[in-house]
Amino acid sequence: MGCGALKQLPAILSSFGSKIFIVTDPGVAQQPFFDLLQKNLHNHGFQTSIFQDVLPDPPVDVFETCAAQASEFKPSCFLGIGGGSALDVTKIVAVLEKHHCSLASLFGIDQVPGRGTPSVLISTTAGTGSEVTPIAVVSDEENQLKKGIVSDFLIANHAVVDPNLCTTLPAWPTAYTGMDALTHAIEAYTNRYSVPLIDGYAIEAIRLIARYLPTACHHGSDLAARYAMSRASMLGGMCLGSVNTAAVHALAYPLGGRFKVPHGVANSLLLPHVMEFNMPAVAERYQIVAEAMGRGDGDVVAAVDQLSAEVGTNRTMTEFGVTQDELPSMAADAMQVTRLLGNNPREMCEQDALAIYQAAL
Ligand SMILES: [Fe+2]
């Protein structure tokens, strides 16, 4: 990790062989650095094949099309470049290409048969931390649900975090990806299964995000702010692998699946309401979160609200077309995400989820 870390890429890739399959999205593929990176790889003697059709919240067919293209190329290594979606596709396709299994067979926890073809991941946003997580999320469009795949076998061989790549990210995605990272850290720190080692990562991420996210949004070329956010995002990713998230992410799934609300926005608008709900169970920990956010009076919900307002993610579900009528079925869908709800520090039933959606409407 570091400004200029990308220069180490040829040396990293050379340990795996010379055939590199690059997975990215159309936005990244148009960036000047992407062209330079490819030329640099060719100058170092690498052969490349590119899949650049990753969509946000990638559906099943993106994974399958990418895997088919990769199987023809027979790469020695996968190189994922982008936000969480491109990195998630890379992690899964590396497994599909090696093990010739179906995508559906991987859904859930520990269903991946083994490590895939080697992979190197480069993040171009500061939020998901996907470059260091054992998790990928797939959109099941037929059932309007997002499904998780969790396995230690998904952890990449290398992650390259170069904050220079984030400087062109516009304010809005900077804001909501940053709020996603904040949610990872808060949900890990106040998790039913929190652990001391990860607590340190989480608190450091919370401190960095509260201090630097507004600058990263409003002064995108500020490298100190971008560095801090890249670091916070990576620390948030480390929290995901060891502890994972809880009810905010569970309740965010139906918003992403049905209404295409960007993942970070969904988290951002639910976070204060879930925190209010969780308050009786983790009041002391929230006090420490408030301190890390620089909120002297300990009002952690106000601290999150204020940050959200400062960076412009303080939206409502109504703005994304969610209506009162949808809420009961959304609450029922959220209850299906038991792998995350089970982590929540306070037990949440369907009525509780419905009340939280109502508050966030
Ligand atoms: Fe997230």
CSV table of C-alpha atoms and ligand atoms in Angstrom, one decimal:
chain,number,residue,atom,x,y,z
A,1,MET,CA,0.0,0.0,0.0
A,2,GLY,CA,1.1,3.5,-0.8
A,3,CYS,CA,1.0,6.3,-3.3
A,4,GLY,CA,2.8,4.7,-6.3
A,5,ALA,CA,2.4,1.1,-5.1
A,6,LEU,CA,1.1,0.3,-8.6
A,7,LYS,CA,4.7,0.3,-9.8
A,8,GLN,CA,5.3,-3.0,-8.0
A,9,LEU,CA,2.7,-4.7,-10.1
A,10,PRO,CA,4.9,-6.3,-12.8
A,11,ALA,CA,7.2,-7.8,-10.1
A,12,ILE,CA,4.2,-9.2,-8.3
A,13,LEU,CA,2.6,-10.7,-11.4
A,14,SER,CA,5.8,-12.2,-12.7
A,15,SER,CA,5.8,-14.7,-9.8
A,16,PHE,CA,2.6,-16.4,-11.3
A,17,GLY,CA,3.5,-16.6,-15.0
A,18,SER,CA,3.0,-14.4,-18.1
A,19,LYS,CA,-0.7,-14.7,-19.0
A,20,ILE,CA,-2.8,-12.1,-17.2
A,21,PHE,CA,-6.6,-12.0,-17.4
A,22,ILE,CA,-7.8,-8.5,-16.4
A,23,VAL,CA,-11.2,-7.9,-15.0
A,24,THR,CA,-12.6,-4.4,-14.7
A,25,ASP,CA,-15.5,-2.1,-15.5
A,26,PRO,CA,-16.1,0.3,-18.4
A,27,GLY,CA,-15.4,3.3,-16.2
A,28,VAL,CA,-12.0,2.1,-15.1
A,29,ALA,CA,-11.2,0.9,-18.7
A,30,GLN,CA,-11.5,4.5,-19.9
A,31,GLN,CA,-9.1,5.9,-17.3
A,32,PRO,CA,-5.7,7.0,-18.7
A,33,PHE,CA,-3.9,5.0,-16.0
A,34,PHE,CA,-5.5,1.8,-17.3
A,35,ASP,CA,-4.0,2.2,-20.8
A,36,LEU,CA,-0.6,3.0,-19.2
A,37,LEU,CA,-0.9,-0.1,-17.0
A,38,GLN,CA,-1.6,-2.4,-20.0
A,39,LYS,CA,1.3,-0.9,-22.0
A,40,ASN,CA,3.6,-1.4,-19.0
A,41,LEU,CA,2.5,-5.0,-18.7
A,42,HIS,CA,3.1,-5.7,-22.4
A,43,ASN,CA,6.5,-4.0,-22.1
A,44,HIS,CA,7.3,-6.5,-19.3
A,45,GLY,CA,6.4,-9.4,-21.6
A,46,PHE,CA,3.0,-10.2,-20.2
A,47,GLN,CA,0.1,-11.4,-22.5
A,48,THR,CA,-3.2,-9.9,-21.5
A,49,SER,CA,-6.9,-10.5,-22.1
A,50,ILE,CA,-9.5,-8.1,-20.8
A,51,PHE,CA,-13.0,-8.4,-19.6
A,52,GLN,CA,-14.3,-4.9,-19.0
A,53,ASP,CA,-18.0,-5.4,-18.7
A,54,VAL,CA,-18.5,-5.6,-14.9
A,55,LEU,CA,-21.7,-3.9,-13.8
A,56,PRO,CA,-22.4,-2.4,-10.4
A,57,ASP,CA,-23.9,-5.1,-8.1
A,58,PRO,CA,-23.0,-7.7,-10.8
A,59,PRO,CA,-25.7,-10.1,-11.8
A,60,VAL,CA,-25.1,-13.9,-12.3
A,61,ASP,CA,-24.6,-13.6,-16.1
A,62,VAL,CA,-21.6,-11.2,-15.7
A,63,PHE,CA,-19.8,-13.8,-13.6
A,64,GLU,CA,-20.7,-16.5,-16.2
A,65,THR,CA,-19.7,-14.5,-19.3
A,66,CYS,CA,-16.4,-13.5,-17.6
A,67,ALA,CA,-15.7,-17.1,-16.6
A,68,ALA,CA,-16.3,-18.3,-20.1
A,69,GLN,CA,-13.9,-15.8,-21.6
A,70,ALA,CA,-11.3,-16.6,-19.0
A,71,SER,CA,-11.5,-20.3,-19.6
A,72,GLU,CA,-10.6,-19.8,-23.2
A,73,PHE,CA,-7.6,-17.7,-22.3
A,74,LYS,CA,-6.3,-20.0,-19.6
A,75,PRO,CA,-4.6,-17.3,-17.5
A,76,SER,CA,-1.7,-17.8,-15.1
A,77,CYS,CA,-3.1,-15.0,-12.9
A,78,PHE,CA,-6.2,-12.9,-12.6
A,79,LEU,CA,-5.9,-9.1,-12.2
A,80,GLY,CA,-9.0,-7.4,-10.8
A,81,ILE,CA,-9.0,-3.6,-11.0
A,82,GLY,CA,-11.9,-1.4,-9.8
A,83,GLY,CA,-14.4,-1.0,-7.0
A,84,GLY,CA,-15.9,-3.9,-5.0
A,85,SER,CA,-17.9,-5.2,-8.0
A,86,ALA,CA,-14.9,-5.8,-10.3
A,87,LEU,CA,-12.9,-7.3,-7.4
A,88,ASP,CA,-15.8,-9.6,-6.4
A,89,VAL,CA,-16.1,-10.8,-9.9
A,90,THR,CA,-12.4,-11.5,-10.1
A,91,LYS,CA,-12.4,-13.5,-6.9
A,92,ILE,CA,-15.2,-15.7,-8.0
A,93,VAL,CA,-14.1,-16.2,-11.7
A,94,ALA,CA,-10.7,-17.3,-10.5
A,95,VAL,CA,-12.5,-20.1,-8.7
A,96,LEU,CA,-14.9,-20.9,-11.5
A,97,GLU,CA,-12.0,-21.1,-14.0
A,98,LYS,CA,-10.0,-23.4,-11.9
A,99,HIS,CA,-12.7,-25.7,-10.5
A,100,HIS,CA,-15.3,-25.7,-13.3
A,101,CYS,CA,-18.1,-25.5,-10.8
A,102,SER,CA,-21.4,-23.6,-11.1
A,103,LEU,CA,-21.8,-20.2,-9.5
A,104,ALA,CA,-24.9,-21.3,-7.7
A,105,SER,CA,-22.9,-24.1,-5.9
A,106,LEU,CA,-20.8,-21.4,-4.2
A,107,PHE,CA,-23.5,-19.4,-2.5
A,108,GLY,CA,-23.3,-19.3,1.3
A,109,ILE,CA,-20.5,-19.9,3.7
A,110,ASP,CA,-17.5,-22.3,3.0
A,111,GLN,CA,-19.0,-23.8,-0.2
A,112,VAL,CA,-16.0,-22.9,-2.4
A,113,PRO,CA,-14.1,-26.1,-3.2
A,114,GLY,CA,-10.6,-24.7,-3.0
A,115,ARG,CA,-8.3,-21.8,-4.0
A,116,GLY,CA,-8.8,-20.5,-7.5
A,117,THR,CA,-6.2,-19.5,-10.1
A,118,PRO,CA,-3.9,-16.9,-8.4
A,119,SER,CA,-5.4,-13.4,-8.2
A,120,VAL,CA,-4.1,-9.9,-7.6
A,121,LEU,CA,-6.6,-7.1,-6.7
A,122,ILE,CA,-6.2,-3.4,-7.2
A,123,SER,CA,-8.8,-1.1,-5.6
A,124,THR,CA,-9.8,2.1,-7.3
A,125,THR,CA,-12.3,3.2,-4.6
A,126,ALA,CA,-12.1,3.5,-0.8
A,127,GLY,CA,-15.0,1.7,0.7
A,128,THR,CA,-15.6,-2.0,0.1
A,129,GLY,CA,-12.2,-3.3,1.2
A,130,SER,CA,-12.9,-6.1,-1.1
A,131,GLU,CA,-9.2,-6.4,-2.0
A,132,VAL,CA,-8.6,-8.0,1.4
A,133,THR,CA,-11.9,-9.8,2.1
A,134,PRO,CA,-13.0,-13.5,1.7
A,135,ILE,CA,-16.4,-12.3,0.5
A,136,ALA,CA,-18.1,-11.7,-2.8
A,137,VAL,CA,-21.6,-10.5,-3.4
A,138,VAL,CA,-23.8,-11.6,-6.4
A,139,SER,CA,-27.1,-10.0,-7.5
A,140,ASP,CA,-29.7,-12.7,-8.1
A,141,GLU,CA,-31.9,-10.6,-10.4
A,142,GLU,CA,-34.6,-13.3,-10.8
A,143,ASN,CA,-35.3,-13.2,-7.1
A,144,GLN,CA,-34.3,-9.6,-6.6
A,145,LEU,CA,-31.9,-10.6,-3.9
A,146,LYS,CA,-28.2,-10.1,-3.2
A,147,LYS,CA,-26.4,-13.3,-2.3
A,148,GLY,CA,-23.1,-13.6,-0.5
A,149,ILE,CA,-20.3,-16.1,-1.1
A,150,VAL,CA,-17.9,-16.4,1.9
A,151,SER,CA,-14.7,-18.5,1.9
A,152,ASP,CA,-11.1,-18.1,3.0
A,153,PHE,CA,-10.3,-19.5,-0.5
A,154,LEU,CA,-11.4,-16.2,-2.0
A,155,ILE,CA,-8.7,-14.1,-0.4
A,156,ALA,CA,-6.5,-12.8,-3.1
A,157,ASN,CA,-2.8,-13.6,-3.4
A,158,HIS,CA,-1.9,-9.9,-3.4
A,159,ALA,CA,-3.8,-6.7,-2.9
A,160,VAL,CA,-2.4,-3.4,-4.3
A,161,VAL,CA,-3.8,-0.3,-2.6
A,162,ASP,CA,-2.5,2.8,-4.4
A,163,PRO,CA,-4.4,6.0,-3.3
A,164,ASN,CA,-3.3,7.8,-6.5
A,165,LEU,CA,-6.0,5.7,-8.3
A,166,CYS,CA,-8.8,7.2,-6.2
A,167,THR,CA,-8.0,10.9,-6.9
A,168,THR,CA,-10.3,11.0,-10.0
A,169,LEU,CA,-13.2,9.4,-8.2
A,170,PRO,CA,-16.1,11.9,-8.1
A,171,ALA,CA,-17.5,13.3,-4.8
A,172,TRP,CA,-20.7,11.2,-4.7
A,173,PRO,CA,-19.1,7.7,-5.1
A,174,THR,CA,-16.3,8.9,-2.8
A,175,ALA,CA,-19.0,9.7,-0.2
A,176,TYR,CA,-21.0,6.6,-0.3
A,177,THR,CA,-18.1,4.2,-0.6
A,178,GLY,CA,-16.5,5.9,2.4
A,179,MET,CA,-19.8,5.5,4.3
A,180,ASP,CA,-19.7,1.8,3.4
A,181,ALA,CA,-16.2,1.6,5.0
A,182,LEU,CA,-17.5,3.4,8.1
A,183,THR,CA,-20.4,0.9,8.3
A,184,HIS,CA,-17.9,-2.1,8.1
A,185,ALA,CA,-15.9,-0.7,11.0
A,186,ILE,CA,-18.8,0.2,13.2
A,187,GLU,CA,-20.6,-3.1,12.6
A,188,ALA,CA,-17.4,-5.0,13.3
A,189,TYR,CA,-16.6,-3.0,16.5
A,190,THR,CA,-20.1,-3.5,17.9
A,191,ASN,CA,-20.5,-7.0,16.6
A,192,ARG,CA,-21.8,-9.9,18.7
A,193,TYR,CA,-18.5,-11.6,17.7
A,194,SER,CA,-16.1,-8.7,18.0
A,195,VAL,CA,-12.5,-9.6,18.8
A,196,PRO,CA,-9.8,-7.4,20.3
A,197,LEU,CA,-7.3,-7.5,17.4
A,198,ILE,CA,-10.0,-6.4,15.0
A,199,ASP,CA,-11.3,-3.8,17.4
A,200,GLY,CA,-8.1,-1.9,16.8
A,201,TYR,CA,-8.5,-1.9,13.0
A,202,ALA,CA,-12.1,-0.8,13.4
A,203,ILE,CA,-11.4,2.1,15.7
A,204,GLU,CA,-8.6,3.3,13.5
A,205,ALA,CA,-10.8,3.1,10.4
A,206,ILE,CA,-13.6,5.0,12.2
A,207,ARG,CA,-11.2,7.8,13.3
A,208,LEU,CA,-9.7,8.1,9.8
A,209,ILE,CA,-13.1,8.2,8.0
A,210,ALA,CA,-14.6,10.8,10.4
A,211,ARG,CA,-11.5,13.0,9.9
A,212,TYR,CA,-10.8,12.6,6.2
A,213,LEU,CA,-13.9,11.6,4.3
A,214,PRO,CA,-15.2,15.2,3.9
A,215,THR,CA,-11.9,16.4,2.5
A,216,ALA,CA,-11.7,13.4,0.1
A,217,CYS,CA,-15.2,14.3,-1.1
A,218,HIS,CA,-14.7,18.0,-1.5
A,219,HIS,CA,-11.1,18.1,-2.5
A,220,GLY,CA,-10.6,14.9,-4.4
A,221,SER,CA,-7.0,15.5,-5.3
A,222,ASP,CA,-5.9,15.8,-1.7
A,223,LEU,CA,-3.6,12.9,-1.4
A,224,ALA,CA,-3.4,12.8,2.4
A,225,ALA,CA,-7.2,12.5,2.5
A,226,ARG,CA,-7.2,9.8,-0.2
A,227,TYR,CA,-4.4,7.9,1.5
A,228,ALA,CA,-6.3,8.0,4.8
A,229,MET,CA,-9.5,6.8,3.2
A,230,SER,CA,-7.7,4.0,1.3
A,231,ARG,CA,-6.2,2.9,4.5
A,232,ALA,CA,-9.5,3.1,6.4
A,233,SER,CA,-11.2,1.0,3.6
A,234,MET,CA,-8.5,-1.7,3.8
A,235,LEU,CA,-8.8,-1.8,7.6
A,236,GLY,CA,-12.6,-2.1,7.2
A,237,GLY,CA,-12.0,-5.0,4.8
A,238,MET,CA,-9.8,-6.7,7.4
A,239,CYS,CA,-12.8,-6.3,9.8
A,240,LEU,CA,-15.1,-8.1,7.3
A,241,GLY,CA,-13.0,-11.2,7.0
A,242,SER,CA,-12.5,-11.8,10.7
A,243,VAL,CA,-15.8,-10.5,12.2
A,244,ASN,CA,-18.1,-9.3,9.4
A,245,THR,CA,-21.0,-6.9,9.4
A,246,ALA,CA,-24.4,-7.1,11.0
A,247,ALA,CA,-28.0,-5.7,10.6
A,248,VAL,CA,-27.2,-2.6,8.6
A,249,HIS,CA,-25.8,-4.8,5.8
A,250,ALA,CA,-28.6,-7.3,6.1
A,251,LEU,CA,-31.3,-4.6,5.8
A,252,ALA,CA,-29.3,-2.9,3.0
A,253,TYR,CA,-29.5,-6.1,0.8
A,254,PRO,CA,-33.2,-5.6,-0.3
A,255,LEU,CA,-32.5,-1.9,-1.1
A,256,GLY,CA,-29.7,-2.9,-3.4
A,257,GLY,CA,-31.5,-6.0,-4.9
A,258,ARG,CA,-34.8,-4.4,-5.6
A,259,PHE,CA,-34.2,-0.6,-5.9
A,260,LYS,CA,-30.6,-0.5,-7.2
A,261,VAL,CA,-29.7,1.8,-4.3
A,262,PRO,CA,-25.8,1.9,-4.3
A,263,HIS,CA,-24.5,-0.4,-1.5
A,264,GLY,CA,-22.8,2.5,0.4
A,265,VAL,CA,-25.9,4.7,0.1
A,266,ALA,CA,-28.1,1.9,1.4
A,267,ASN,CA,-25.8,1.4,4.4
A,268,SER,CA,-25.5,5.1,5.0
A,269,LEU,CA,-29.2,5.8,5.2
A,270,LEU,CA,-29.9,2.8,7.5
A,271,LEU,CA,-26.9,3.1,9.7
A,272,PRO,CA,-28.2,5.8,12.2
A,273,HIS,CA,-31.5,3.9,12.6
A,274,VAL,CA,-29.9,0.6,13.3
A,275,MET,CA,-27.6,2.2,15.7
A,276,GLU,CA,-30.5,3.7,17.6
A,277,PHE,CA,-32.0,0.2,17.8
A,278,ASN,CA,-28.7,-1.4,18.9
A,279,MET,CA,-28.0,1.3,21.5
A,280,PRO,CA,-29.2,-0.6,24.6
A,281,ALA,CA,-26.9,-3.5,23.7
A,282,VAL,CA,-23.7,-1.6,23.0
A,283,ALA,CA,-24.0,1.8,24.6
A,284,GLU,CA,-20.4,1.7,26.0
A,285,ARG,CA,-18.9,0.7,22.6
A,286,TYR,CA,-20.9,3.5,20.9
A,287,GLN,CA,-19.4,5.9,23.3
A,288,ILE,CA,-15.9,4.9,22.1
A,289,VAL,CA,-17.1,5.2,18.5
A,290,ALA,CA,-18.3,8.7,19.2
A,291,GLU,CA,-15.0,9.6,20.7
A,292,ALA,CA,-13.1,8.2,17.7
A,293,MET,CA,-15.4,10.4,15.5
A,294,GLY,CA,-14.4,13.4,17.6
A,295,ARG,CA,-17.9,13.8,19.1
A,296,GLY,CA,-17.2,15.0,22.7
A,297,ASP,CA,-20.8,14.7,23.9
A,298,GLY,CA,-20.9,11.0,23.0
A,299,ASP,CA,-23.9,11.3,20.7
A,300,VAL,CA,-22.8,8.7,18.2
A,301,VAL,CA,-25.9,8.8,16.1
A,302,ALA,CA,-25.6,12.6,15.7
A,303,ALA,CA,-21.9,12.1,14.7
A,304,VAL,CA,-22.9,9.7,11.9
A,305,ASP,CA,-25.8,12.0,10.8
A,306,GLN,CA,-23.5,14.9,10.7
A,307,LEU,CA,-20.8,13.1,8.6
A,308,SER,CA,-23.5,11.9,6.3
A,309,ALA,CA,-24.8,15.4,5.8
A,310,GLU,CA,-21.4,16.8,5.3
A,311,VAL,CA,-20.6,14.4,2.5
A,312,GLY,CA,-24.1,14.4,1.0
A,313,THR,CA,-25.3,10.8,1.7
A,314,ASN,CA,-28.1,11.8,4.0
A,315,ARG,CA,-30.8,10.5,1.7
A,316,THR,CA,-34.1,8.8,2.3
A,317,MET,CA,-35.5,5.5,0.8
A,318,THR,CA,-38.3,7.5,-0.7
A,319,GLU,CA,-35.8,9.2,-3.0
A,320,PHE,CA,-35.1,5.8,-4.6
A,321,GLY,CA,-38.7,5.0,-5.2
A,322,VAL,CA,-39.3,2.9,-2.1
A,323,THR,CA,-43.0,3.1,-0.9
A,324,GLN,CA,-44.7,2.2,2.4
A,325,ASP,CA,-46.3,-0.8,0.7
A,326,GLU,CA,-42.9,-2.3,-0.1
A,327,LEU,CA,-41.7,-2.3,3.5
A,328,PRO,CA,-43.2,-5.5,4.9
A,329,SER,CA,-41.8,-7.7,2.1
A,330,MET,CA,-38.4,-5.9,2.4
A,331,ALA,CA,-38.4,-6.7,6.1
A,332,ALA,CA,-39.2,-10.3,5.3
A,333,ASP,CA,-36.4,-10.5,2.8
A,334,ALA,CA,-33.9,-8.9,5.2
A,335,MET,CA,-34.8,-11.7,7.7
A,336,GLN,CA,-33.4,-14.2,5.2
A,337,VAL,CA,-29.9,-12.7,5.6
A,338,THR,CA,-29.3,-14.8,8.7
A,339,ARG,CA,-25.5,-15.0,8.2
A,340,LEU,CA,-25.3,-11.2,9.1
A,341,LEU,CA,-28.3,-10.8,11.4
A,342,GLY,CA,-26.8,-13.4,13.7
A,343,ASN,CA,-23.9,-11.0,14.2
A,344,ASN,CA,-26.0,-8.1,15.4
A,345,PRO,CA,-25.5,-7.2,19.0
A,346,ARG,CA,-29.2,-7.0,19.7
A,347,GLU,CA,-31.6,-9.6,18.4
A,348,MET,CA,-33.7,-8.2,15.5
A,349,CYS,CA,-37.1,-9.6,14.5
A,350,GLU,CA,-39.1,-8.8,11.4
A,351,GLN,CA,-41.2,-6.2,13.3
A,352,ASP,CA,-37.9,-4.4,14.4
A,353,ALA,CA,-36.7,-4.5,10.8
A,354,LEU,CA,-40.0,-3.0,9.6
A,355,ALA,CA,-39.8,-0.2,12.2
A,356,ILE,CA,-36.2,0.6,11.0
A,357,TYR,CA,-37.3,0.8,7.4
A,358,GLN,CA,-40.2,3.0,8.4
A,359,ALA,CA,-37.9,5.4,10.1
A,360,ALA,CA,-35.5,5.5,7.1
A,361,LEU,CA,-38.4,6.0,4.6
B,1,FE,FE,-20.4,-3.1,2.7
